[in-house]
Short mmCIF file of C-alpha atoms in Angstrom, two decimals:
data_model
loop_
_atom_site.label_atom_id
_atom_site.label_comp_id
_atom_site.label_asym_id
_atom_site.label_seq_id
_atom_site.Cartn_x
_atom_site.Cartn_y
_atom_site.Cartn_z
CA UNK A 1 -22.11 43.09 -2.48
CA UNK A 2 -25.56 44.36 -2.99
CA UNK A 3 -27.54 45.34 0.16
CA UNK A 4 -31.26 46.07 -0.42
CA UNK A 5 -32.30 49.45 1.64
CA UNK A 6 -36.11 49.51 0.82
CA UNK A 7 -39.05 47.34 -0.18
CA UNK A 8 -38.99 47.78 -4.12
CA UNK A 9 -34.77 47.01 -3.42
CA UNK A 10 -35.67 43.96 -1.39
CA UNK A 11 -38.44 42.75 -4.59
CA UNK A 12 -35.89 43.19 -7.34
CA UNK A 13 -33.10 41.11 -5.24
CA UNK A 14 -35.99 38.15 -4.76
CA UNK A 15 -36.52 38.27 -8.58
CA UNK A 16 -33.11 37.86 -9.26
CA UNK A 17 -32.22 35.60 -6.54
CA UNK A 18 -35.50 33.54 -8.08
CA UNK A 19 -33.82 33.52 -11.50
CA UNK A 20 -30.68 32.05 -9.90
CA UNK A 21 -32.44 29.25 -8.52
CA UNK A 22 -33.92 28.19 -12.06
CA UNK A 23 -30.67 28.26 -13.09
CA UNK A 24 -29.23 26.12 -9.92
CA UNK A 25 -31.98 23.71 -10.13
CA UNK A 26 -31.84 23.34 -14.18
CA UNK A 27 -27.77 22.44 -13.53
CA UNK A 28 -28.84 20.06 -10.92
CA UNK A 29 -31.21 18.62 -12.87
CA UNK A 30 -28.53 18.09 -15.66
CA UNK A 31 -26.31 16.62 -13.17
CA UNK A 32 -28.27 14.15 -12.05
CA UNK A 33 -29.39 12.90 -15.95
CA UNK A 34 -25.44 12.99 -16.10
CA UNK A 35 -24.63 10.76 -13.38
CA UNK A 36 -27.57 8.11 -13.99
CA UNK A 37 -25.82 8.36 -17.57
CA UNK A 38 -22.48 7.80 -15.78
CA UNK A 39 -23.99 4.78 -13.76
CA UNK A 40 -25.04 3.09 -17.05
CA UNK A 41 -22.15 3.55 -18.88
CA UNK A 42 -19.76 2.43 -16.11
CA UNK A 43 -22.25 -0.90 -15.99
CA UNK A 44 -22.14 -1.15 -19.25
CA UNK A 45 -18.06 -1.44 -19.41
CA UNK A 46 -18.15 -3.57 -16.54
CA UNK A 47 -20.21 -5.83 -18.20
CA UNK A 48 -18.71 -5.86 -21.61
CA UNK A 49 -15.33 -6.47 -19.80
CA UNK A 50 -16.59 -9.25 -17.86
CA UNK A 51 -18.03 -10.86 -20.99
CA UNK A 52 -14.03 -10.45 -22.76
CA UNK A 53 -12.50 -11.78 -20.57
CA UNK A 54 -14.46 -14.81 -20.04
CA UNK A 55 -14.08 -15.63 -23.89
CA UNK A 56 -10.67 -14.91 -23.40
CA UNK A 57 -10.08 -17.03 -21.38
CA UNK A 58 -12.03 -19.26 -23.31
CA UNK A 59 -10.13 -18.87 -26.58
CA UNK A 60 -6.62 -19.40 -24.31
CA UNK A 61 -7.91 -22.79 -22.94
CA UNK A 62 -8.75 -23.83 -26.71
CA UNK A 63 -5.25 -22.39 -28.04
CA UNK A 64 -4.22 -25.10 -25.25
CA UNK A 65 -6.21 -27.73 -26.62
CA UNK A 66 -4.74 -26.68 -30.01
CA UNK A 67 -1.44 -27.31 -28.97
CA UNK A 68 -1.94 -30.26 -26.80
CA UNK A 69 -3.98 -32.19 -30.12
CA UNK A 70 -1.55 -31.20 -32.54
CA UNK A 71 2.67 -31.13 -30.79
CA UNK A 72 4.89 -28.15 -31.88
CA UNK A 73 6.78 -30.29 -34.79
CA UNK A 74 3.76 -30.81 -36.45
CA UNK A 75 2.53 -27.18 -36.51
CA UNK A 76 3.91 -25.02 -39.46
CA UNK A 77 5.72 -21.79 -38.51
CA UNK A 78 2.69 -19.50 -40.10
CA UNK A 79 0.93 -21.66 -36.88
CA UNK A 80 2.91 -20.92 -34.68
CA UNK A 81 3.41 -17.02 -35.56
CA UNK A 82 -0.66 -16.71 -35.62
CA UNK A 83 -0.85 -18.55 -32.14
CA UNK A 84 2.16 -16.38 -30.88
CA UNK A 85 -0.02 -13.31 -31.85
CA UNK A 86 -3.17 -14.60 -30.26
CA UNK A 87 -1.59 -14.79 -26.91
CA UNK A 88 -0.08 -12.00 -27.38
CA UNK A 89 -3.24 -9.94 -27.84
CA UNK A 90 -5.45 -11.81 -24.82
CA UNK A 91 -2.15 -10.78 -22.77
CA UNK A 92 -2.27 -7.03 -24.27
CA UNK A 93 -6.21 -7.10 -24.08
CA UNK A 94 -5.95 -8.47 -20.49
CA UNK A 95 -3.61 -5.67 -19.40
CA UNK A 96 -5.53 -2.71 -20.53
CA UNK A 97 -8.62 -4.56 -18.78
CA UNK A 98 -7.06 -3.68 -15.38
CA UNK A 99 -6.29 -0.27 -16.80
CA UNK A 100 -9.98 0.46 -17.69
CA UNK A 101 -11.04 -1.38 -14.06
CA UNK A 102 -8.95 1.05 -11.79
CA UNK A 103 -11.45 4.02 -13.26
CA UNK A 104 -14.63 1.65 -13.07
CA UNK A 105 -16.30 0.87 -9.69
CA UNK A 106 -15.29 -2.70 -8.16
CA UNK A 107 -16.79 -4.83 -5.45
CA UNK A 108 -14.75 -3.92 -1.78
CA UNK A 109 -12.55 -6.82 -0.73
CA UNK A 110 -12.92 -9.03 2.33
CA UNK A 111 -10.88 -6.39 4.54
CA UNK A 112 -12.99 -2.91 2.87
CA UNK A 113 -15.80 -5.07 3.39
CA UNK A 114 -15.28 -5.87 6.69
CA UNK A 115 -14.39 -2.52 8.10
CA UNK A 116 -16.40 0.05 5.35
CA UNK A 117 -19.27 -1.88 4.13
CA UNK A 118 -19.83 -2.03 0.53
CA UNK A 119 -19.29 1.60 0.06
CA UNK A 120 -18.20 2.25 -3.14
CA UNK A 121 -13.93 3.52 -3.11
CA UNK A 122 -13.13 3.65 -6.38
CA UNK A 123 -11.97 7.20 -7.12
CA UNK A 124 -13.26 7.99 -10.87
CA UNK A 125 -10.14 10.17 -12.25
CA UNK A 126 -6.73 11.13 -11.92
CA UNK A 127 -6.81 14.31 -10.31
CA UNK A 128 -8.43 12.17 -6.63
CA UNK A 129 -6.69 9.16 -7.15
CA UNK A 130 -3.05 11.65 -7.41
CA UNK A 131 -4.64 13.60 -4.66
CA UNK A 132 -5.26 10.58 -2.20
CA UNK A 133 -2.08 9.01 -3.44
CA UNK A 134 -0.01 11.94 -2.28
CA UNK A 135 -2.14 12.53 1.21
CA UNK A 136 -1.11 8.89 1.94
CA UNK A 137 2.76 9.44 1.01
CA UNK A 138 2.63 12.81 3.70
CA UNK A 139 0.54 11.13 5.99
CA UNK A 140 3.56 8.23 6.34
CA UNK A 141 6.23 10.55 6.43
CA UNK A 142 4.42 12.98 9.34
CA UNK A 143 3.66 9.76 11.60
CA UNK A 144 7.12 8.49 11.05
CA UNK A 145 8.39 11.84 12.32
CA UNK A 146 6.03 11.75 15.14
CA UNK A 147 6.42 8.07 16.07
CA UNK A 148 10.46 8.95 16.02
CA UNK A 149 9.71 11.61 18.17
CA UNK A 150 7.79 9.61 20.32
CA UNK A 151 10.21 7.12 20.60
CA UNK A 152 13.17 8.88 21.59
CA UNK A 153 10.86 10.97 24.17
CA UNK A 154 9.94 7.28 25.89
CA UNK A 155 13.50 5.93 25.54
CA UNK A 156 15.64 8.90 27.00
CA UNK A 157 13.10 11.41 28.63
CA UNK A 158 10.18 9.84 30.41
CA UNK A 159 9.60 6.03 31.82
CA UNK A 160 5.88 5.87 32.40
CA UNK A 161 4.00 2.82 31.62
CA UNK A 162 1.09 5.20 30.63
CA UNK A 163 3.09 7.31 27.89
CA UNK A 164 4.42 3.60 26.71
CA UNK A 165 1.11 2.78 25.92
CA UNK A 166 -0.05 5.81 24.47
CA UNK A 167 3.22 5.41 22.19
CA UNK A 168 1.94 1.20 21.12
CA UNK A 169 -1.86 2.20 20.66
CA UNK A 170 -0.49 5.30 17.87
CA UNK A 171 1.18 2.56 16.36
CA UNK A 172 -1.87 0.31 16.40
CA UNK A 173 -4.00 3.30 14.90
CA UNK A 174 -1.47 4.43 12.67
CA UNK A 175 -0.55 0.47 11.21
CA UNK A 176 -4.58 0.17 11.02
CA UNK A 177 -4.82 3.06 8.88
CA UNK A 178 -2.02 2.38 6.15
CA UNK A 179 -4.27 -1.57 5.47
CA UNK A 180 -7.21 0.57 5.20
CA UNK A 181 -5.18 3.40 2.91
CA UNK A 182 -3.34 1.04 0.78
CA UNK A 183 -6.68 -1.14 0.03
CA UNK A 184 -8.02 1.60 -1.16
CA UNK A 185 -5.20 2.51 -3.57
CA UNK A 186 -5.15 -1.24 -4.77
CA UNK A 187 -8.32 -0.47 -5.41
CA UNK A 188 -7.72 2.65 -7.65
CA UNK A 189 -4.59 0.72 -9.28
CA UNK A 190 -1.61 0.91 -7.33
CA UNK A 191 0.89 -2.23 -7.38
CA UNK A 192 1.51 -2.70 -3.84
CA UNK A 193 1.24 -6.37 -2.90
CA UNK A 194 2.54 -9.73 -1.76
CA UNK A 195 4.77 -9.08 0.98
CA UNK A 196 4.30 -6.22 2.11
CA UNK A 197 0.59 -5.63 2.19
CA UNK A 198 0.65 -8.35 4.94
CA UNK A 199 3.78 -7.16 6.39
CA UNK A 200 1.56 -4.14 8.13
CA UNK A 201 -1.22 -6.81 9.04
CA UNK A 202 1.55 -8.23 11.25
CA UNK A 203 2.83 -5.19 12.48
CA UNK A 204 -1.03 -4.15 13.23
CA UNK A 205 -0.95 -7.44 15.35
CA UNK A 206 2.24 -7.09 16.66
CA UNK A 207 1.36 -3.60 18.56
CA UNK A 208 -1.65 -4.59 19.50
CA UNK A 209 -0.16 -7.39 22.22
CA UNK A 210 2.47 -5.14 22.71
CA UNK A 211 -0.13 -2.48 23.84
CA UNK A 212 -1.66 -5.17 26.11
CA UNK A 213 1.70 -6.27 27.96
CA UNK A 214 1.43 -5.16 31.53
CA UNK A 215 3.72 -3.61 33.14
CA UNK A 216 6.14 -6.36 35.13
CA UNK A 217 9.99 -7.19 35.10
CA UNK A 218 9.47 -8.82 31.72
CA UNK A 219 8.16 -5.71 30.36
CA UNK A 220 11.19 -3.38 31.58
CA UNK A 221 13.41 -6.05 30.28
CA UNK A 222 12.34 -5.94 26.75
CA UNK A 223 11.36 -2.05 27.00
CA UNK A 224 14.55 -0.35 25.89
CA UNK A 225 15.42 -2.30 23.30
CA UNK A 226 12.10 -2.24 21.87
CA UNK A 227 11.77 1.60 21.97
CA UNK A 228 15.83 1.61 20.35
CA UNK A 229 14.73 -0.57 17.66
CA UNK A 230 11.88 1.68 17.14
CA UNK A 231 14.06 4.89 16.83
CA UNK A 232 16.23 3.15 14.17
CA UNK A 233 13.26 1.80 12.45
CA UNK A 234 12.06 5.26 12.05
CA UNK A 235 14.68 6.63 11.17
CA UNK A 236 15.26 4.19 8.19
CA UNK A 237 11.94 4.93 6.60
CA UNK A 238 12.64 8.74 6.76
CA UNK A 239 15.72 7.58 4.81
CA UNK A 240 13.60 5.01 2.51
CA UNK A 241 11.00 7.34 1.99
CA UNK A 242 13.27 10.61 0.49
CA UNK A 243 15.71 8.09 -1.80
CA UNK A 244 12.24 5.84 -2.75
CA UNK A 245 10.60 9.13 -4.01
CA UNK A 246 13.48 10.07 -5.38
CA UNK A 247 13.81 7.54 -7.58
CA UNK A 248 9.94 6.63 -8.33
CA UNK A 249 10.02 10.82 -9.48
CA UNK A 250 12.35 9.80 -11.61
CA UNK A 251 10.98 6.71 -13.30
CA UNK A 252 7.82 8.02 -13.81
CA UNK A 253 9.11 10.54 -15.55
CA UNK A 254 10.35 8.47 -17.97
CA UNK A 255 7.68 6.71 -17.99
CA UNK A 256 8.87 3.44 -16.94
CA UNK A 257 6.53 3.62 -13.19
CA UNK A 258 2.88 3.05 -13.06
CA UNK A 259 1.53 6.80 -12.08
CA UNK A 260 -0.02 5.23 -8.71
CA UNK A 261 2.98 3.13 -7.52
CA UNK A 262 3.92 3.77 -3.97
CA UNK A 263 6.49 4.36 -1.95
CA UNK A 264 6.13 0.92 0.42
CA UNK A 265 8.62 -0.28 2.93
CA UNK A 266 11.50 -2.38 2.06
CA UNK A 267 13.10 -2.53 -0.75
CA UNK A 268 11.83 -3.05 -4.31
CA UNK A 269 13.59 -4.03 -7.95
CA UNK A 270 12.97 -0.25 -9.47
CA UNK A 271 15.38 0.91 -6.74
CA UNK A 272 18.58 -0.11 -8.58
CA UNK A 273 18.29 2.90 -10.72
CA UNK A 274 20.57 5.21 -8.26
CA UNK A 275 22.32 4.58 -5.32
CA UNK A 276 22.25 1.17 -3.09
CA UNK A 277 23.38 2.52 0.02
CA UNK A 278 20.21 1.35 1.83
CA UNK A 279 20.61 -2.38 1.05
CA UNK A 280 23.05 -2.27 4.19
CA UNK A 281 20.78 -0.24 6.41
CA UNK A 282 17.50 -2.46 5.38
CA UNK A 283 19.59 -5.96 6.43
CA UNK A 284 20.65 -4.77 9.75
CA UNK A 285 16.66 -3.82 10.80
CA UNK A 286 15.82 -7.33 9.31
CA UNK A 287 18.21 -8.79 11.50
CA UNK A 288 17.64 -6.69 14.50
CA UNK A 289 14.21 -7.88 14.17
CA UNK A 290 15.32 -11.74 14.46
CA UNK A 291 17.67 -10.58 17.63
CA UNK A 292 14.20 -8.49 19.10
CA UNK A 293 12.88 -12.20 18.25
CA UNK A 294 15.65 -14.99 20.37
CA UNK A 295 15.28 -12.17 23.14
CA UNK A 296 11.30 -12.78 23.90
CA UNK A 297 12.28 -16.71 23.20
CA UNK A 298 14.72 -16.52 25.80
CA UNK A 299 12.61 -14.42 28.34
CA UNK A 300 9.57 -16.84 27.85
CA UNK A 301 11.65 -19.71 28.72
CA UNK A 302 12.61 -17.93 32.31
CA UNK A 303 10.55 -19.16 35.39
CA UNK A 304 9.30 -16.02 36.03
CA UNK A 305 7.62 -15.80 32.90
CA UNK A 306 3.79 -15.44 32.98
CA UNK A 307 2.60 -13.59 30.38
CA UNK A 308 1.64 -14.97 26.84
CA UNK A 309 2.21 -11.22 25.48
CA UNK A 310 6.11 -12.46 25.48
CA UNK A 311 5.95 -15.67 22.85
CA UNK A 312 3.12 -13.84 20.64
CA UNK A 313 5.69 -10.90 20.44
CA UNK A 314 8.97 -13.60 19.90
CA UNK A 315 6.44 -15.19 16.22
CA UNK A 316 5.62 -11.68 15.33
CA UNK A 317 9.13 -10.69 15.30
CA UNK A 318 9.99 -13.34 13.23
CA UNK A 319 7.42 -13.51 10.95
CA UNK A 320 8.42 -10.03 9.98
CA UNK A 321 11.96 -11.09 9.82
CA UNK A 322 11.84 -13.62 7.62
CA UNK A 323 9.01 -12.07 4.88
CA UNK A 324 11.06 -8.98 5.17
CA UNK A 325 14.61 -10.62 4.82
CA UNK A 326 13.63 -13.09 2.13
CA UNK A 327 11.44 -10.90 0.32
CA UNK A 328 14.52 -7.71 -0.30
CA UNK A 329 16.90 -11.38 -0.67
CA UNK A 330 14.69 -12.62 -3.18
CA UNK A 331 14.66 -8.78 -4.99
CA UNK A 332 18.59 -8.28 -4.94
CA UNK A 333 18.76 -12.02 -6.34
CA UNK A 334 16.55 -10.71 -9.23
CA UNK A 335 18.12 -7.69 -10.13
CA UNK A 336 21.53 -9.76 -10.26
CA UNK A 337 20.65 -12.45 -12.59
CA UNK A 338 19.15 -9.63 -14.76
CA UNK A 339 22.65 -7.52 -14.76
CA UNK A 340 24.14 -11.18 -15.29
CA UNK A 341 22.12 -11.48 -18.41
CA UNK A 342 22.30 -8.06 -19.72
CA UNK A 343 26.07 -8.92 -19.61
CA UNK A 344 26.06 -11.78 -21.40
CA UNK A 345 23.93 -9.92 -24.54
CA UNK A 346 26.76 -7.42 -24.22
#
């Protein structure tokens, strides 16, 4: 670096410090022409895409009509091959739609809304939404290392009511931030849904009463199995998360994954391609969760019982057992009917 000594030194280094704010200010200027030219044309699309899909829909409620005025044995086959193709192309046109929408900016759902505003989350290329896809994947394996850690350290080291809480309210943070996370990558595209985008509202629920249990008889009943379960829950999404990237790696590199698919709890169709050996691992937690579920049941029926913490705790449990058992049920029940068929064509 440069250091000016004298006066005529110092003059020179204005001059071409001078020149290098023309410079910054003409590139700023550009930038901004840029992004008002950026605004427009991302209006634009999301207008012309709006309009499409409105006369799509359109043209599919009068290829209903069409078919509803006029029964398939009285259509000739050159009909039916041009109506084929129609709804073929509104379903092709209608796919690439969402394609174009995960780089275009959307209105915020009722949750974003609720807890962001309308700030705008869309992430307008790859490289940020690979980027925040990949912070979210390390940010659920380091809290499920911590909250393991955690676990074990209030289960077999310490028994303070204080350090139990601590443990709940990192769960309620931590369950908090994956609904905010993942509606912000089903915002940018990803596939996560259904089941177990409201699987983590429950859980959020879930640790919240458990944070607000008090400490009692009832509470040191449930305690230990509640911080076990918690270990072995853990440790099953270490497990789910190595053998689900695993095989998502995979896939996409065939091609056969959307590029912002996640790895989510549970257990999903793509994860035939490999080994099964979690199915077994995946059924005992569900069911472990219905057993967490008859215990509060039981306690809240005992005389002693005061505190509504222990039947709010009993529905959580089994709300989360039954989405999560029906939901990897209903998955394994898929993929089987499919094999079934593919061996029938063979």
């Amino acid at each position: 670096m440069f250091s000016p000594t004298g006066l005529p030194e110092c003059v020179r280094e204005l001059e071409d410090l001078e020149k290098d704010y023309q410079q910054i200010q003409e590139t700023h200027r550009l930038y901004k022409q840029k992004l008002e030219e950026v605004t427009k044309l991302q209006s634009s699309c999301c207008s012309a895409i709006s309009r499409q899909r409105k006369k799509l829909r359109e043209l599919r409620e009068s290829l209903q009509q069409c078919k509803e005025n006029h029964p398939t044995p009285n259509l000739s086959p050159e009909e039916m091959d041009s109506i084929a193709e129609i709804q073929e192309s509104i379903k092709d046109k209608a796919s690439a739609f969402c394609e174009m929408e995960a780089f275009l900016p959307k209105k915020n759902g009722l949750y974003l809304t609720l807890v962001l505003g309308n700030v705008n989350v869309t992430l307008l290329n790859k490289q940020a939404k690979f980027a925040y896809k990949d912070e979210y994947e390390k940010f659920k394996l380091v809290l499920t290392v911590l909250l393991f850690i955690f676990s074990f350290t209030c289960r077999f080291l310490f028994s303070y009511r204080v350090l139990d809480a601590l443990f709940n309210f990192l769960l309620v943070w931590y369950y908090c931030t994956l609904t905010i996370r993942e509606s912000i990558l089903i915002s940018n595209g990803s596939r996560i849904k259904g089941w177990w985008v409201f699987h983590h509202y429950v859980s959020t629920f879930l640790s919240g009463v458990l944070l607000t249990w008090p400490e009692g008889s009832l509470y040191q009943m449930f305690r230990n199995q509640f911080l076990t379960y918690n270990l072995y829950q853990n440790f099953v999404q270490f497990l789910q998360y190595y053998y689900q990237s695993g095989c998502l790696y995979r896939l996409r590199a065939l091609g056969e994954r959307h590029n912002m698919d996640l790895t989510v709890e549970g257990f999903q169709s793509w994860m035939w391609r490999g080994l099964t050996f979690l199915l077994p691992f995946l059924f005992f937690g569900h069911f472990w969760q219905l057993y967490n579920s008859m215990t509060l049941f039981r306690m809240f029926q005992l005389p002693e019982c005061k505190e509504w913490q222990v039947v709010m705790c009993g529905c959580s449990y089994m709300v989360l057992f039954l989405g999560n058992f029906f939901t990897t049920l209903r998955v394994v029940y898929q993929k089987y009917m499919n094999n079934q068929e593919k061996s029938k064509k063979a």
